[in-house]
GROMACS .gro file of C-alpha atoms in nm:
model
  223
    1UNK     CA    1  -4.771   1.952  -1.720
    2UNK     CA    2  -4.539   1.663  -1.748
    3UNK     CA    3  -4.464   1.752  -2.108
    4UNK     CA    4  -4.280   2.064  -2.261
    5UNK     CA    5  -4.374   2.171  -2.543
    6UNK     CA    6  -4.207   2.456  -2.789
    7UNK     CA    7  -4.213   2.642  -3.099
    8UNK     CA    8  -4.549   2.503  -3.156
    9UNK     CA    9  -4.564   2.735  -3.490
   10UNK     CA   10  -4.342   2.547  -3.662
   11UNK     CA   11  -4.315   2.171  -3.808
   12UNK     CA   12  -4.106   2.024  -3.582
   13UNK     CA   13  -4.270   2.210  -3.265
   14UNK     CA   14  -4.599   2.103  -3.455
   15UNK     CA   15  -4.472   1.665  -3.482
   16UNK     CA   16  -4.367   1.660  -3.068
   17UNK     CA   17  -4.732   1.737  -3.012
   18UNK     CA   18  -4.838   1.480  -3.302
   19UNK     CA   19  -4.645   1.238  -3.116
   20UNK     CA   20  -4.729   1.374  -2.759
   21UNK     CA   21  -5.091   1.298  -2.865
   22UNK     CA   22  -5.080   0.987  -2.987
   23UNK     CA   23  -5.337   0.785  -2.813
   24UNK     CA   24  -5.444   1.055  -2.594
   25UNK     CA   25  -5.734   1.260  -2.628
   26UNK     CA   26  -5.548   1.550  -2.427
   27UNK     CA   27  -5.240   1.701  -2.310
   28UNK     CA   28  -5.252   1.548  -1.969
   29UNK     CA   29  -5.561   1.343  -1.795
   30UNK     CA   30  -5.903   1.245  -1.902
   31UNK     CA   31  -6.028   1.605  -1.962
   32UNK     CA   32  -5.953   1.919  -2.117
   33UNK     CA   33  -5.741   2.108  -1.843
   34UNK     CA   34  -5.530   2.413  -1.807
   35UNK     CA   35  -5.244   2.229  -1.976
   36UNK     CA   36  -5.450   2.241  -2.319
   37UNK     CA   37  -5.539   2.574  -2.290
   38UNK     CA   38  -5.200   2.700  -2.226
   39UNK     CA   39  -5.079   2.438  -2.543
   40UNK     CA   40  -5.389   2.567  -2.751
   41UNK     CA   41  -5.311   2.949  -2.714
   42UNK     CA   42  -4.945   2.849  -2.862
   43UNK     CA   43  -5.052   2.661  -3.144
   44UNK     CA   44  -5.151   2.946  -3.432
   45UNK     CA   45  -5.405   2.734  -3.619
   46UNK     CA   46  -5.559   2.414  -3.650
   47UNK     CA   47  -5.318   2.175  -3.758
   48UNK     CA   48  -5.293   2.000  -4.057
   49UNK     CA   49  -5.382   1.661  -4.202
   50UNK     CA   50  -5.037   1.561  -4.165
   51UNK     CA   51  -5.054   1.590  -3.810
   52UNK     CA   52  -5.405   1.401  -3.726
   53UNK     CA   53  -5.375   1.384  -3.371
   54UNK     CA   54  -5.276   1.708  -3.310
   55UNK     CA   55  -5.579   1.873  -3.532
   56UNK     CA   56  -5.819   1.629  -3.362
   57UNK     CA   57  -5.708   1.750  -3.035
   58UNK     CA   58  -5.704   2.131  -3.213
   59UNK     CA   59  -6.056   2.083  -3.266
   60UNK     CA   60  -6.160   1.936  -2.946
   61UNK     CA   61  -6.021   2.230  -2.762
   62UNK     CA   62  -6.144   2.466  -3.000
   63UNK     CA   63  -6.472   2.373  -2.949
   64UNK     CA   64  -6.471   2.328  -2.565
   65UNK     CA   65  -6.325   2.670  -2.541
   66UNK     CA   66  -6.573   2.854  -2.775
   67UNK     CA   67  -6.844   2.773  -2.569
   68UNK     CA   68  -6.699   2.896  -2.241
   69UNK     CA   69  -6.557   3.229  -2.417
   70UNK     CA   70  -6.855   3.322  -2.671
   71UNK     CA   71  -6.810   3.632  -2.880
   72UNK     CA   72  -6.562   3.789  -3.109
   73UNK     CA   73  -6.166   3.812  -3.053
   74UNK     CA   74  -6.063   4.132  -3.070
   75UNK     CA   75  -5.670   4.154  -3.197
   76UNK     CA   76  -5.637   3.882  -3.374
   77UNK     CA   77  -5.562   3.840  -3.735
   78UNK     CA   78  -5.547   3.465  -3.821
   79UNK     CA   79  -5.663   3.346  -4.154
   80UNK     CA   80  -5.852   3.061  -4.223
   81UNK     CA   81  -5.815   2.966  -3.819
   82UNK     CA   82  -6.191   3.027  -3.842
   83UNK     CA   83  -6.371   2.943  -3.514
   84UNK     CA   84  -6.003   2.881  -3.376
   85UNK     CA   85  -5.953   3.200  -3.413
   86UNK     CA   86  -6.214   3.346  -3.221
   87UNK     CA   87  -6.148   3.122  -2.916
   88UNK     CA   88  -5.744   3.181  -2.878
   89UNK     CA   89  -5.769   3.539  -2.800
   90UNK     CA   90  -5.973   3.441  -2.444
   91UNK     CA   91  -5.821   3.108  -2.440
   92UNK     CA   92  -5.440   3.281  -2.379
   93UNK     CA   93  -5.629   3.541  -2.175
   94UNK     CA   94  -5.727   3.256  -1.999
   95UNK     CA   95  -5.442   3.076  -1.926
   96UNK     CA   96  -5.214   3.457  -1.819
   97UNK     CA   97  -5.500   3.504  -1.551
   98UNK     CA   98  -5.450   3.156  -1.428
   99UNK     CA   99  -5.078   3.200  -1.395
  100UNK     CA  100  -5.150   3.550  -1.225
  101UNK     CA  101  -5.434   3.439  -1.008
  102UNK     CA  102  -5.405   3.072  -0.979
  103UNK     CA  103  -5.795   3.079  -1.170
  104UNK     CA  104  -5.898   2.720  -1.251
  105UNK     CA  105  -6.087   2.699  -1.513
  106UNK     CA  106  -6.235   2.333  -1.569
  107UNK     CA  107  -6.302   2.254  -1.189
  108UNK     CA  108  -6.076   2.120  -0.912
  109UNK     CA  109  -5.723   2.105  -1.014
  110UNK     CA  110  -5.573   1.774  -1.063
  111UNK     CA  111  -5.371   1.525  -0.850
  112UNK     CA  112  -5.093   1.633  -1.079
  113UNK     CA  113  -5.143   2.026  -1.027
  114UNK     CA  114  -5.132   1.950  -0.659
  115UNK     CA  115  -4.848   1.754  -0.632
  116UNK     CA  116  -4.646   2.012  -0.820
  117UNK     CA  117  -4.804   2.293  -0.637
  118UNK     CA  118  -4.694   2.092  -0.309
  119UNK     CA  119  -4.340   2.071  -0.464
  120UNK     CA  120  -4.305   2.400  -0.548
  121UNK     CA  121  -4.378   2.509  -0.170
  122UNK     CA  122  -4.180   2.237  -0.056
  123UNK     CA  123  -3.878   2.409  -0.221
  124UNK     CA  124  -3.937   2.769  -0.123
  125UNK     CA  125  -3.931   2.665   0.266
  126UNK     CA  126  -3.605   2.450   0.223
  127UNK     CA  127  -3.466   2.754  -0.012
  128UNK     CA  128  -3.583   2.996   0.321
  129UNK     CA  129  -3.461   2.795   0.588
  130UNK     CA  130  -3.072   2.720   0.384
  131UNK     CA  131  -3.064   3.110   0.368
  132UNK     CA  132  -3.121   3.156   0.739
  133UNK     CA  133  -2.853   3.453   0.852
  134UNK     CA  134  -2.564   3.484   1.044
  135UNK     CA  135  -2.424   3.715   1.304
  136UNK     CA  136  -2.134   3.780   1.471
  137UNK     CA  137  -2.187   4.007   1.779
  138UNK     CA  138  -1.872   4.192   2.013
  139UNK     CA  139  -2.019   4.207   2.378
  140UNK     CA  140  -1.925   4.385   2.698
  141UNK     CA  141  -2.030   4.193   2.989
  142UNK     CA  142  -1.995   4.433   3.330
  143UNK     CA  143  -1.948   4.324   3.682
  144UNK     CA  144  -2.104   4.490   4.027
  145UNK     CA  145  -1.757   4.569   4.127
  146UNK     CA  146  -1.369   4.497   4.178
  147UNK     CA  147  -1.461   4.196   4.438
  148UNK     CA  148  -1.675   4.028   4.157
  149UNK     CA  149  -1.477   3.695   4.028
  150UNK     CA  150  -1.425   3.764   3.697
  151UNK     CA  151  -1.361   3.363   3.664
  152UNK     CA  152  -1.735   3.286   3.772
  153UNK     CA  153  -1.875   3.549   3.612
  154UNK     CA  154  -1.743   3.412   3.246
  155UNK     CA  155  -1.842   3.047   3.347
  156UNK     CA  156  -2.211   3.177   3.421
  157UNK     CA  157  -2.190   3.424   3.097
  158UNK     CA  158  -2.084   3.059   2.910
  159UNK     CA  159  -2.338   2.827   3.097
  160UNK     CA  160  -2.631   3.022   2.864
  161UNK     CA  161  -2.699   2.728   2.582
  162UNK     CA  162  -2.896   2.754   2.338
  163UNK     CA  163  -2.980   2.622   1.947
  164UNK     CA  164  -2.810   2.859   1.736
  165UNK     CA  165  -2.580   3.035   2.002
  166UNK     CA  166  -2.208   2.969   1.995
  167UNK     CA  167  -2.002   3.114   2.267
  168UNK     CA  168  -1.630   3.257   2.116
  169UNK     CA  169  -1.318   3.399   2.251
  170UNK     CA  170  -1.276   3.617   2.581
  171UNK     CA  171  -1.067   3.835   2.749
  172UNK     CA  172  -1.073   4.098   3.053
  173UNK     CA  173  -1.030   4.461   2.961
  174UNK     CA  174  -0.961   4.705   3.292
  175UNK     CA  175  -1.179   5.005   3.299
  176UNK     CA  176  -1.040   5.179   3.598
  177UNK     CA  177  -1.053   5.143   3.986
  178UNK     CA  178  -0.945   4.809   3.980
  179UNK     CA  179  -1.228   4.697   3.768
  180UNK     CA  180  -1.262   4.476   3.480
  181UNK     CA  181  -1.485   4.373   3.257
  182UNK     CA  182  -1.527   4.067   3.055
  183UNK     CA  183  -1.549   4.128   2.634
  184UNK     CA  184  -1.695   3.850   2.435
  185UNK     CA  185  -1.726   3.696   2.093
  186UNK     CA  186  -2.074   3.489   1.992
  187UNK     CA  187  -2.244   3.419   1.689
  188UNK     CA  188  -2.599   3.364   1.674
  189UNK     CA  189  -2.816   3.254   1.379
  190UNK     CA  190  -3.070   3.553   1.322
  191UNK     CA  191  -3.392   3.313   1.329
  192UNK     CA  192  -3.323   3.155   1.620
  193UNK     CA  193  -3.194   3.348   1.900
  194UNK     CA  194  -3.234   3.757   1.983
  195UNK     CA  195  -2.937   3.895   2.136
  196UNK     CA  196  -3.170   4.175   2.340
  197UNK     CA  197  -3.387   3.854   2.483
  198UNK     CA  198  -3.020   3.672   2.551
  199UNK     CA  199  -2.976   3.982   2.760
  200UNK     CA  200  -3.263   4.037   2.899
  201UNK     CA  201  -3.398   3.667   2.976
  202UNK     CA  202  -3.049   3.533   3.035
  203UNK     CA  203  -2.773   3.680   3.124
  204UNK     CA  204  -2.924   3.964   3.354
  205UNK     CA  205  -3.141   3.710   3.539
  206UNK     CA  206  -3.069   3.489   3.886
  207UNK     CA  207  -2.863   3.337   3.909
  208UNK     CA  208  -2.642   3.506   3.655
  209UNK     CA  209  -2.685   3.861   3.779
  210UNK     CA  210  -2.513   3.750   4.097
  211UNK     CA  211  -2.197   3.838   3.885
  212UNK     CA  212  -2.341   4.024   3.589
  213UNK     CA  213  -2.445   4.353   3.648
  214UNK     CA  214  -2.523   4.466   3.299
  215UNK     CA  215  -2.446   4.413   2.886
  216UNK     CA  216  -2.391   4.593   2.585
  217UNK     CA  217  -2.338   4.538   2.271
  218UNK     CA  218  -2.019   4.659   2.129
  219UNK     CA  219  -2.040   4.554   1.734
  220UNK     CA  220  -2.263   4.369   1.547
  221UNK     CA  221  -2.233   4.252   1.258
  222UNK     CA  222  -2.391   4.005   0.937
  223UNK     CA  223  -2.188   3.740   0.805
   0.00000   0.00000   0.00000
């Protein structure tokens, strides 16, 4: 609804639909639509003669709506609403379900419904994909032995590229018979790479495991 409308139980809430109205038969389009229902089940009674457009519109609705919700309303207390009355009870009814269960009433929904609709998911999916996490992950890379070249072994470890890997700072720690190993800082984006199928699929395959003979993670961590 390109229109917002408020306090629709008051005077001035009561002239911005006067005004809103004038010329139009409805809220928005050609037809009655879930905009007047939703406008209708905020408006207390028929407006009126100070506000023609708005009780011609009132009454319009009113009528429209008592035929597709026939019977009593049960609640409501609103004197000398008459048939109005009767039809605002299922007419709000009406328009909650619709917001619950996306229910259209009158038919297909309009070109305007859709477009918002196609908005709305528009911005969810650029909301999800902004908010994609960050990790930064300590790794222990492990040679076959003392005669593995520790040099090679971090250029293969580095020559692994891919979109949302970033390789960090290095260094050699001993761990005893003359053996090093190779500890590693990389941050990944969580959506986009998997740091057990960077193991397994890269950095424990040929021709990598030529040097590598095995990883593990040391820390892991969101940022």
């Amino acid at each position: 609804m390109a229109a917002t409308f408020s306090d629709l139980h008051t005077a001035d809430g009561l002239k911005a639909l006067e005004a809103h109205l004038a010329g139009k038969a409805y809220v928005s389009g050609d037809a009655i639509s879930k905009d007047d229902v939703k406008v209708f089940a905020a408006v207390p009674s028929k407006p009126g003669a100070e506000f023609p457009n708005a009780a011609r519109w009132y009454e319009t609705v009113s009528t429209a709506l008592a035929s597709r919700f026939p019977g009593k309303a049960v609640g409501v207390n609103l004197p000398g609403a008459g048939l109005a009355s009767a039809a605002a009870a299922p007419a709000a009814e009406a328009a909650k379900e619709e917001d619950d269960d996306d229910l259209d009433l009158f038919g297909d929904e309009t070109e305007e419904d859709k477009k918002a609709a196609d908005e709305r998911a528009a911005a969810k999916a650029s909301t999800k994909k902004k908010e994609s996490g960050k990790s930064s992950v300590l790794m222990d890379v492990k040679p076959w032995d003392d005669e593995t070249d520790m040099k090679k072994l971090e250029e293969a470890v580095r020559s692994v590229q891919m979109e949302g890997l970033t390789w960090g700072a290095s260094k050699l720690v001993p761990v005893g018979y003359g053996i090093k190993k190779m500890t590693v800082m990389l941050t990944i984006v969580d959506d986009l790479v998997s740091v057990d199928s960077l193991i397994e699929d890269h950095l424990t395959v040929e021709p990598i495991n030529e040097y590598v003979q095995s990883c593990d993670i040391v820390a892991f961590n969101k940022i």
